[in-house]
PDB file of C-alpha atoms in Angstrom:
ATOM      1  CA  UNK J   1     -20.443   2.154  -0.823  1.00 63.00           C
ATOM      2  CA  UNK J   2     -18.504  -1.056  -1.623  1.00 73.00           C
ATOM      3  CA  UNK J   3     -14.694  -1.132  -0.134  1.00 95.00           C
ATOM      4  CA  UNK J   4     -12.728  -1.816   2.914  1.00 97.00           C
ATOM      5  CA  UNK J   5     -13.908  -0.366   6.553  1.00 97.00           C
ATOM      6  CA  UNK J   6     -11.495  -0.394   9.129  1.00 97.00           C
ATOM      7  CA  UNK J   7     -12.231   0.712  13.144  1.00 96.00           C
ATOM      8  CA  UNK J   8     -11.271   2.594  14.907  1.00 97.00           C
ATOM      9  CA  UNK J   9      -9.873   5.378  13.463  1.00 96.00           C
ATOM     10  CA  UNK J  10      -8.037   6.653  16.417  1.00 97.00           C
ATOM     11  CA  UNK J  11      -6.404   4.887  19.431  1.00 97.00           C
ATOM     12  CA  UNK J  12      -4.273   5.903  22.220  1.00 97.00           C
ATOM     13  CA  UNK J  13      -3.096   3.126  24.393  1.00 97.00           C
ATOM     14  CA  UNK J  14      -0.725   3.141  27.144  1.00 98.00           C
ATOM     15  CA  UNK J  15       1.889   0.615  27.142  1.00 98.00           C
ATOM     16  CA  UNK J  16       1.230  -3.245  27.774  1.00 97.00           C
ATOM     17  CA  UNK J  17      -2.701  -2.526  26.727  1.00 97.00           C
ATOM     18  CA  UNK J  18      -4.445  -4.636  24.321  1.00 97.00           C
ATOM     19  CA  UNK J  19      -6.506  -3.900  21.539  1.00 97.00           C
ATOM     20  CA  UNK J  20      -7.963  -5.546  17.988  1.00 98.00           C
ATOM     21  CA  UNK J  21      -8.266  -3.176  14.868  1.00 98.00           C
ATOM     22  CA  UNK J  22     -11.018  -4.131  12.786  1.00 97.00           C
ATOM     23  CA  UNK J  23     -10.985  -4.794   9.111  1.00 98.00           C
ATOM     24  CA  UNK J  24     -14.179  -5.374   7.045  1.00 98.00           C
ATOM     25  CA  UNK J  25     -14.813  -5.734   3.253  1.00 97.00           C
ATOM     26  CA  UNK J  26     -17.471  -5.973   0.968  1.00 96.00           C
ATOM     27  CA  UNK J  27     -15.957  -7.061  -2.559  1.00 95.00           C
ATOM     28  CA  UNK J  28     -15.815 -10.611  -2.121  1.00 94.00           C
ATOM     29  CA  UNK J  29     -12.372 -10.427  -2.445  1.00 94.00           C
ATOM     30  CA  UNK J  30     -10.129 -13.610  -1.232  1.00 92.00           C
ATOM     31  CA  UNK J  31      -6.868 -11.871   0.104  1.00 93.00           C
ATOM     32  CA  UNK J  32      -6.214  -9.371   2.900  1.00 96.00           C
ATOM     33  CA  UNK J  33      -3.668  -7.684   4.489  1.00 97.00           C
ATOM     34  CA  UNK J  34      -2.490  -5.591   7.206  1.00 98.00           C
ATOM     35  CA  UNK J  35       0.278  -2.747   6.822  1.00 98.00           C
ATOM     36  CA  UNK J  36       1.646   0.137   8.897  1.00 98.00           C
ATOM     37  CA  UNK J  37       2.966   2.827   7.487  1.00 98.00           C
ATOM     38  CA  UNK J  38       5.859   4.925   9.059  1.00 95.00           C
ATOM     39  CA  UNK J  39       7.186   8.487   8.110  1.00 89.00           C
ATOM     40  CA  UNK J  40       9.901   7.369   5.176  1.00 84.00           C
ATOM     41  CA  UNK J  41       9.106   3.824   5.415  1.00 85.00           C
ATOM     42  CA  UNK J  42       6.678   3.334   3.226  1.00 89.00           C
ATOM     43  CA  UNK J  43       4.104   0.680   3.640  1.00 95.00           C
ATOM     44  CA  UNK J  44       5.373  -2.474   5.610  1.00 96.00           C
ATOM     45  CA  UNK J  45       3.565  -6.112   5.633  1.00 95.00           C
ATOM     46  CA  UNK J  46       2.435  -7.164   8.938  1.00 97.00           C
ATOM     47  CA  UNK J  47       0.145 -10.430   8.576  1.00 96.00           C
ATOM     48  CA  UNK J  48      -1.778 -11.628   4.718  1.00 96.00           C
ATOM     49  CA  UNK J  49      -4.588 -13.979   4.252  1.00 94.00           C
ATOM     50  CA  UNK J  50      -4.584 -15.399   1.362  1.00 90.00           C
ATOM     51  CA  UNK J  51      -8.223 -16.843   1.260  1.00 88.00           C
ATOM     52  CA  UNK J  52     -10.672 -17.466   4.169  1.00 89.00           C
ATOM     53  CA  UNK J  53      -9.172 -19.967   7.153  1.00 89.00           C
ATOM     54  CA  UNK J  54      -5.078 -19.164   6.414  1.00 92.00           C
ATOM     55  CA  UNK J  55      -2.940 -16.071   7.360  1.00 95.00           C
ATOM     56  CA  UNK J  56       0.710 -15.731   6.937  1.00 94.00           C
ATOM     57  CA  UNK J  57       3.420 -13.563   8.428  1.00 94.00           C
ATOM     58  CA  UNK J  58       4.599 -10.436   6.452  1.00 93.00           C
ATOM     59  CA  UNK J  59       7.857  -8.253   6.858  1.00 92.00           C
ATOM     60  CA  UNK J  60       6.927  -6.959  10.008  1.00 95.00           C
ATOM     61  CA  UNK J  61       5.036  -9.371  12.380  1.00 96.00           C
ATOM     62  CA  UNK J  62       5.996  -9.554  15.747  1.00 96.00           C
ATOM     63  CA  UNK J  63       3.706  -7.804  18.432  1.00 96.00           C
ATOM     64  CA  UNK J  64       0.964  -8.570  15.962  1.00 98.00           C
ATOM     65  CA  UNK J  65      -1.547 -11.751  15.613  1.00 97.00           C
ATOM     66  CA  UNK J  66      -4.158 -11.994  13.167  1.00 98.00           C
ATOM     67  CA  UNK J  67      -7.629 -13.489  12.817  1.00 97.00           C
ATOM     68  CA  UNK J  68      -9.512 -14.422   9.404  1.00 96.00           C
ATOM     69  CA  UNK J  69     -12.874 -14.423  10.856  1.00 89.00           C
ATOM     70  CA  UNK J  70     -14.626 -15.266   7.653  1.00 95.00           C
ATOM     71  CA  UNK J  71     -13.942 -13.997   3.972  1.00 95.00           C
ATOM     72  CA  UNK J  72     -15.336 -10.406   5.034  1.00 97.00           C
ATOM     73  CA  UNK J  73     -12.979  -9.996   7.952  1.00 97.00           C
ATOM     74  CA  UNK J  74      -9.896  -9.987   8.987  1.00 98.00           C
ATOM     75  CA  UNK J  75      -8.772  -8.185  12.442  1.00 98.00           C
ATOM     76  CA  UNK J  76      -5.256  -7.279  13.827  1.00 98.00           C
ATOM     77  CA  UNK J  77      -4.593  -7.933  17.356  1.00 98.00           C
ATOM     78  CA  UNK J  78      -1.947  -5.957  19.792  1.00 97.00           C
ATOM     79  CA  UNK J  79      -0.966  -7.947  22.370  1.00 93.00           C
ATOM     80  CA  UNK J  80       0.823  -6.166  24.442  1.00 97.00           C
ATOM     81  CA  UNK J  81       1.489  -2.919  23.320  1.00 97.00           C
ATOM     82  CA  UNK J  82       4.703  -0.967  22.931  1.00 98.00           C
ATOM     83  CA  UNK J  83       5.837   2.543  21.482  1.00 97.00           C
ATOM     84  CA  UNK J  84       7.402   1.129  18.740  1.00 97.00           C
ATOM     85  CA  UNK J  85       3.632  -0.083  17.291  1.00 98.00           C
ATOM     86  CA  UNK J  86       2.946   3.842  17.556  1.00 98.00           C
ATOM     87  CA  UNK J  87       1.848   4.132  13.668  1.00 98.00           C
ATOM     88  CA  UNK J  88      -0.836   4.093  10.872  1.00 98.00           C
ATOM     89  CA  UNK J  89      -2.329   0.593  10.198  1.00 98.00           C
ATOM     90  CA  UNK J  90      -4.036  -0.181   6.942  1.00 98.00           C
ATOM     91  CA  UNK J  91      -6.171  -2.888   5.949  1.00 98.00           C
ATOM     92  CA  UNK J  92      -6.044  -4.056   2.369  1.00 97.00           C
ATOM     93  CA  UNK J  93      -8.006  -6.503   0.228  1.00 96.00           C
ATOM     94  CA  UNK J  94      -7.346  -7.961  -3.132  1.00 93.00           C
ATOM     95  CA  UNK J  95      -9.583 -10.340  -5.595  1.00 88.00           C
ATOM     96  CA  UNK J  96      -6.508 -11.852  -7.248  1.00 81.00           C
ATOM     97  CA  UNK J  97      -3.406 -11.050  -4.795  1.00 81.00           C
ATOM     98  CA  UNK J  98      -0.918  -9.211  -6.781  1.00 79.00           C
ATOM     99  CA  UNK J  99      -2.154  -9.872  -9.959  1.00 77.00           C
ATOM    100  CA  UNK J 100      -4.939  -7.528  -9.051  1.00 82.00           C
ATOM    101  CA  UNK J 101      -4.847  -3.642  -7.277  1.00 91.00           C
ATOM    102  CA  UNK J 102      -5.610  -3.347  -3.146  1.00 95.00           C
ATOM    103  CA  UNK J 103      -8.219  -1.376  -2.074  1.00 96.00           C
ATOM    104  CA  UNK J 104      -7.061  -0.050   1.157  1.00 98.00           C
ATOM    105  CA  UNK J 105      -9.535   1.409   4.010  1.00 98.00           C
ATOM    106  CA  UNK J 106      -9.078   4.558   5.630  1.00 97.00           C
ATOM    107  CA  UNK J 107      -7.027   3.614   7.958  1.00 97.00           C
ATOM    108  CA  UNK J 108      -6.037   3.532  12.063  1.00 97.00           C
ATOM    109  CA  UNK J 109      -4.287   5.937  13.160  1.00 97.00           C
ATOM    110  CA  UNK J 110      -3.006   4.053  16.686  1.00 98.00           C
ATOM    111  CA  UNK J 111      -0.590   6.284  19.641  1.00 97.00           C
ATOM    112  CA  UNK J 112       1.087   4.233  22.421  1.00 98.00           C
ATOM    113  CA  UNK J 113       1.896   6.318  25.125  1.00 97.00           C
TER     114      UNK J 113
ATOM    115  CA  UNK Y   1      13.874  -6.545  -1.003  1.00 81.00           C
ATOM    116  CA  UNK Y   2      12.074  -2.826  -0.762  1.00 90.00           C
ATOM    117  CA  UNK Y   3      11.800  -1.547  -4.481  1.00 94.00           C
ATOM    118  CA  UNK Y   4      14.092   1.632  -4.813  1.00 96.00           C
ATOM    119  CA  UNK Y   5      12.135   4.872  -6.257  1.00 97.00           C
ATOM    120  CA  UNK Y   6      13.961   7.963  -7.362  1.00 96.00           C
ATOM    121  CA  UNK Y   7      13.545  11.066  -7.316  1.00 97.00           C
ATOM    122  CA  UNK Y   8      12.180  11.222  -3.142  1.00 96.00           C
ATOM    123  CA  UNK Y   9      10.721  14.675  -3.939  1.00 97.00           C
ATOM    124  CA  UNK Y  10       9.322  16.597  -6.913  1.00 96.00           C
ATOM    125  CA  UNK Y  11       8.148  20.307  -7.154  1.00 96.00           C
ATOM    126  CA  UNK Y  12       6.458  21.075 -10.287  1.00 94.00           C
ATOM    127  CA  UNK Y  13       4.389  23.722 -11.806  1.00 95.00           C
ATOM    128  CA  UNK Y  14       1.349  22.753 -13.100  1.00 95.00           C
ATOM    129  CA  UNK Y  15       1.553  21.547 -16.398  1.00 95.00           C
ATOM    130  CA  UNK Y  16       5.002  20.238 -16.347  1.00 96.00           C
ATOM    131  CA  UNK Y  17       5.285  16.828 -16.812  1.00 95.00           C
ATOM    132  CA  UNK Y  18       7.453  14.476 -14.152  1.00 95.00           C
ATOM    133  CA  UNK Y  19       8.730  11.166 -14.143  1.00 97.00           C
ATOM    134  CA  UNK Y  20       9.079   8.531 -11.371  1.00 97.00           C
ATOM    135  CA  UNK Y  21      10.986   5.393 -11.443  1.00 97.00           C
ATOM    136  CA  UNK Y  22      10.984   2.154  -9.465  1.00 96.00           C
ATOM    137  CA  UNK Y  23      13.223  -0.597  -9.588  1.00 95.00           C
ATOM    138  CA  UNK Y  24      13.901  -4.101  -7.981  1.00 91.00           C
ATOM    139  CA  UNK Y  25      16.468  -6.546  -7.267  1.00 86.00           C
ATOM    140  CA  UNK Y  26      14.355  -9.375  -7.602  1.00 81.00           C
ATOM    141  CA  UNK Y  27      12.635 -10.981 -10.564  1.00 79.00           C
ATOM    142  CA  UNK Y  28       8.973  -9.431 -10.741  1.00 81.00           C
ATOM    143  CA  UNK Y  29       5.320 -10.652 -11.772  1.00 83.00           C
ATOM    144  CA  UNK Y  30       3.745  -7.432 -11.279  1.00 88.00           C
ATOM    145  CA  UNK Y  31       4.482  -3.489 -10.498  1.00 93.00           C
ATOM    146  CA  UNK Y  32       1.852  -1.624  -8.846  1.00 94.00           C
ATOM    147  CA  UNK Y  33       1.588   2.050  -8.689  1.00 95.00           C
ATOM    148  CA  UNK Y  34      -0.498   3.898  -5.599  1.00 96.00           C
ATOM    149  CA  UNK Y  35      -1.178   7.633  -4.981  1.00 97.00           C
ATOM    150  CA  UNK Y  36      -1.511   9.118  -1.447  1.00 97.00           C
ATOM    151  CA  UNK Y  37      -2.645  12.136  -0.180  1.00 96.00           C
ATOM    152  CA  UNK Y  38      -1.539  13.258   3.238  1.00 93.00           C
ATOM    153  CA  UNK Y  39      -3.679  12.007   5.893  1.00 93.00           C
ATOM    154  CA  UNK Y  40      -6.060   9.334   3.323  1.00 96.00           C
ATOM    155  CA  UNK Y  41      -5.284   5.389   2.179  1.00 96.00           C
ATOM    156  CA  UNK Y  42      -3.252   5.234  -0.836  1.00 97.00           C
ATOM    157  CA  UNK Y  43      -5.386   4.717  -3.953  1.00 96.00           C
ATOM    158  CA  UNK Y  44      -4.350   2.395  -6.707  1.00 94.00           C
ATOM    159  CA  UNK Y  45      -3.511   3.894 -10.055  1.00 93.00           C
ATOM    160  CA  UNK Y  46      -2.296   0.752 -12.635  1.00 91.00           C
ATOM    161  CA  UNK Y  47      -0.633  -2.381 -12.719  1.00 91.00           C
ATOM    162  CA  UNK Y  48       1.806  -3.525 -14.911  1.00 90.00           C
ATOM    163  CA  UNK Y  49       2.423  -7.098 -15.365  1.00 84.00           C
ATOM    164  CA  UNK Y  50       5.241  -8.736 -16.747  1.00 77.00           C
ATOM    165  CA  UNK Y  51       5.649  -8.394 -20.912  1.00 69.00           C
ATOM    166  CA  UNK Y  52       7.476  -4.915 -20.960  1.00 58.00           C
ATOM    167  CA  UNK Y  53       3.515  -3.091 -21.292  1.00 65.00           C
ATOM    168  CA  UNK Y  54       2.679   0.145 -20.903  1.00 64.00           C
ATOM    169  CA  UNK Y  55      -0.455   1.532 -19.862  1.00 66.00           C
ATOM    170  CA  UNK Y  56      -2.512   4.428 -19.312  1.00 65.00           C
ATOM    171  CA  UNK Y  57      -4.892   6.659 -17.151  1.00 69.00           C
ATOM    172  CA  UNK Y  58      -5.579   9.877 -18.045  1.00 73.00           C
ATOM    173  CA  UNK Y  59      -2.361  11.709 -18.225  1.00 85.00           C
ATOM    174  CA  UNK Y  60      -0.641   9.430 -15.892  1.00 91.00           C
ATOM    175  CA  UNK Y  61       0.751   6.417 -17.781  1.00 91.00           C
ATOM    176  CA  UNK Y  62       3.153   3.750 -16.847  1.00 92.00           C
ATOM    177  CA  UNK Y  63       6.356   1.290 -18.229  1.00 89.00           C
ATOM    178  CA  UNK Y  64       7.558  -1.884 -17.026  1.00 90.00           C
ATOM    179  CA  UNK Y  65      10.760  -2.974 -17.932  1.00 87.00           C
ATOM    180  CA  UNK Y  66      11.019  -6.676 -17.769  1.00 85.00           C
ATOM    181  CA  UNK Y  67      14.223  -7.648 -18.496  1.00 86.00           C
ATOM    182  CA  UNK Y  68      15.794  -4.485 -15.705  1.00 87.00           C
ATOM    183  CA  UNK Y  69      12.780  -5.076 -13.290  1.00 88.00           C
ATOM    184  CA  UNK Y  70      12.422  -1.152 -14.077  1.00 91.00           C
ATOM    185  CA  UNK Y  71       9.106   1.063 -14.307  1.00 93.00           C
ATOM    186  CA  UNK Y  72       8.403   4.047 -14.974  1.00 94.00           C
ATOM    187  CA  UNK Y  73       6.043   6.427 -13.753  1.00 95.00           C
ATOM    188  CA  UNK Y  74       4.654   9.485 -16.266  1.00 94.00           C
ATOM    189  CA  UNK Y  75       2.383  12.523 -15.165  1.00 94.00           C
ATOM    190  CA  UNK Y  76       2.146  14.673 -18.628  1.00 92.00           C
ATOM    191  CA  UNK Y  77       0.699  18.473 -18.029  1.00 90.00           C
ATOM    192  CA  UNK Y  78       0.531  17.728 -14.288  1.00 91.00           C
ATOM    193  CA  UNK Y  79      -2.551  19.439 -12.746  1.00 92.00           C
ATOM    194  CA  UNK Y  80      -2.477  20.407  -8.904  1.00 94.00           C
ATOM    195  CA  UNK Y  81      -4.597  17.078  -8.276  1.00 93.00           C
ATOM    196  CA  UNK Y  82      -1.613  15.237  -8.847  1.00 94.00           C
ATOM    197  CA  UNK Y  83       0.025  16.461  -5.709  1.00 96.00           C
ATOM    198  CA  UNK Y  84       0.768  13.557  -3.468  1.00 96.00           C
ATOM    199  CA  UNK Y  85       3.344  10.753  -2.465  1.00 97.00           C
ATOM    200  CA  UNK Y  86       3.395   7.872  -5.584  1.00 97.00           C
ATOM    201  CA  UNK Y  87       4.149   4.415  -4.229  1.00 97.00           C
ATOM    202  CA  UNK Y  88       5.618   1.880  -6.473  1.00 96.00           C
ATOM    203  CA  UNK Y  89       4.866  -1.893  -4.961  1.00 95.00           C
ATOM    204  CA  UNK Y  90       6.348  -5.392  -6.710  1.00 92.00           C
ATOM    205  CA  UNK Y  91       4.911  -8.526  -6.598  1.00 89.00           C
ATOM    206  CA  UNK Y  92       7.231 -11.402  -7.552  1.00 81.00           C
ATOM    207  CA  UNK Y  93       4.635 -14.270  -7.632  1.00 75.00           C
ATOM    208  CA  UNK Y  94       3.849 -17.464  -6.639  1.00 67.00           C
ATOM    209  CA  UNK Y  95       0.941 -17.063  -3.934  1.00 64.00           C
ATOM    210  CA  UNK Y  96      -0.888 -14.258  -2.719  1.00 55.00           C
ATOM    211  CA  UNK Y  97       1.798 -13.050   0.165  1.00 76.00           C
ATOM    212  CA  UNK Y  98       1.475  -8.832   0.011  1.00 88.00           C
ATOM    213  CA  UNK Y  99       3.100  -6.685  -2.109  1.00 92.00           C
ATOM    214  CA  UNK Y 100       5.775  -4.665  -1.186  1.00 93.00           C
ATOM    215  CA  UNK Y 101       6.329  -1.419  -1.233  1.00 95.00           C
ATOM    216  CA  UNK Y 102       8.813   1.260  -1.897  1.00 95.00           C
ATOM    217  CA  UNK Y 103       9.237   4.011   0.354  1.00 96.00           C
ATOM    218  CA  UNK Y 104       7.855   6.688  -1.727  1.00 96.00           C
ATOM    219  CA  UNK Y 105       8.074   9.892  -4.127  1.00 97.00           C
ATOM    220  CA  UNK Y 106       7.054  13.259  -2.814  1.00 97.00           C
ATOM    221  CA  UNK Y 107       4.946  15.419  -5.935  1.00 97.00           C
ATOM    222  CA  UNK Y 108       4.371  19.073  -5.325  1.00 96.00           C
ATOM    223  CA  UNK Y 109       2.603  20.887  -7.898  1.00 95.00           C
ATOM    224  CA  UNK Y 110       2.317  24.545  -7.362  1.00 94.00           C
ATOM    225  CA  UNK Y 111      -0.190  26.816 -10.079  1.00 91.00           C
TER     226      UNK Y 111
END
């Protein structure tokens, strides 16, 4: 089925660890975008690509870096991790940025212990 | 700036209609709306560009105030598939940097 696939789906890390959440999609869409989402916060920017070869900060970005592999993919890296990244991360693509709806995956539910 | 949605929380019978509404500080292109279901991705509903239209989806339509940088959400004769969080997200133009998003409205319908 066509959409966005994100891995993993779970994570537990203990603090300092690394780790890269994958984000793949299949629409041919240009943009992409990484969010968390916290209880009563809504849905908060972390890193966009606007087409294939350039990413951008969001609201949200530090502790995070960002790779646009290709047009397909686009992958979130943690560093170093802390408790404060403890959250859901969703990828998101777009064909027209926000002239057009996301299509979000399924999201990563990540724990840092 | 976060769009601000009102009410936080809705309980509803089913049937009863509901409104949600979403505004913005900022001059807009575009209002999204988004429906979430506890524990899945939010799911796009409609987007309203600028030029005051409304649109429609079922029973679920939407308004977008231009001029206030105010829309509306509308569930008529809510059925209990409705239940969920509605997101509002703005888009103020001028690239492709993300939307953002307000913090969310709570739907409960109950048969």
């Amino acid at each position: 089925n066509a959409g966005v696939t994100q891995t993993p789906k779970f994570q537990v890390l203990k603090t300092g660890q690394s780790m890269t959440l994958q984000c793949a999609q299949d629409m041919n869409h240009n943009s992409m975008y990484w969010y968390r989402q916290d209880p009563g916060m809504g849905l908060r920017l972390i890193y966009y690509s606007a087409s294939e070869g350039t990413t951008d900060k969001g609201e949200v970005p530090n502790g995070y870096n960002v790779s646009r592999l290709n047009k397909r993919e686009f992958s979130l890296r943690l560093e170093s991790a802390a408790p404060s990244q403890t959250s859901v991360y969703f990828c998101a693509s777009s064909a027209l940025g926000g002239a057009w709806g996301y299509t979000f995956g399924s999201g990563t539910r990540l724990t840092v212990v | 700036q976060q769009p601000v949605q009102s009410p936080q929380a809705v309980i509803l019978r089913e049937g009863e209609d509901a409104v949600i509404n979403c505004s913005s500080s900022k001059a807009l292109y575009s209002v999204h709306w988004y429906r979430q279901k506890h524990g899945e991705a939010p799911v796009f509903l409609m987007i309203l560009l600028k030029g005051g239209e409304q649109k429609g989806h079922d029973k679920i339509s939407a308004s977008f105030n231009e001029k206030k940088q105010q829309s509306s959400l509308y569930l008529t004769a809510s059925q209990l598939s409705y239940s969920g969080t509605y997101f509002c997200a703005n888009y103020s133009g001028g690239g492709a940097d993300g939307l953002t998003f307000g913090k969310g409205t709570h739907l409960i319908i109950q048969p």
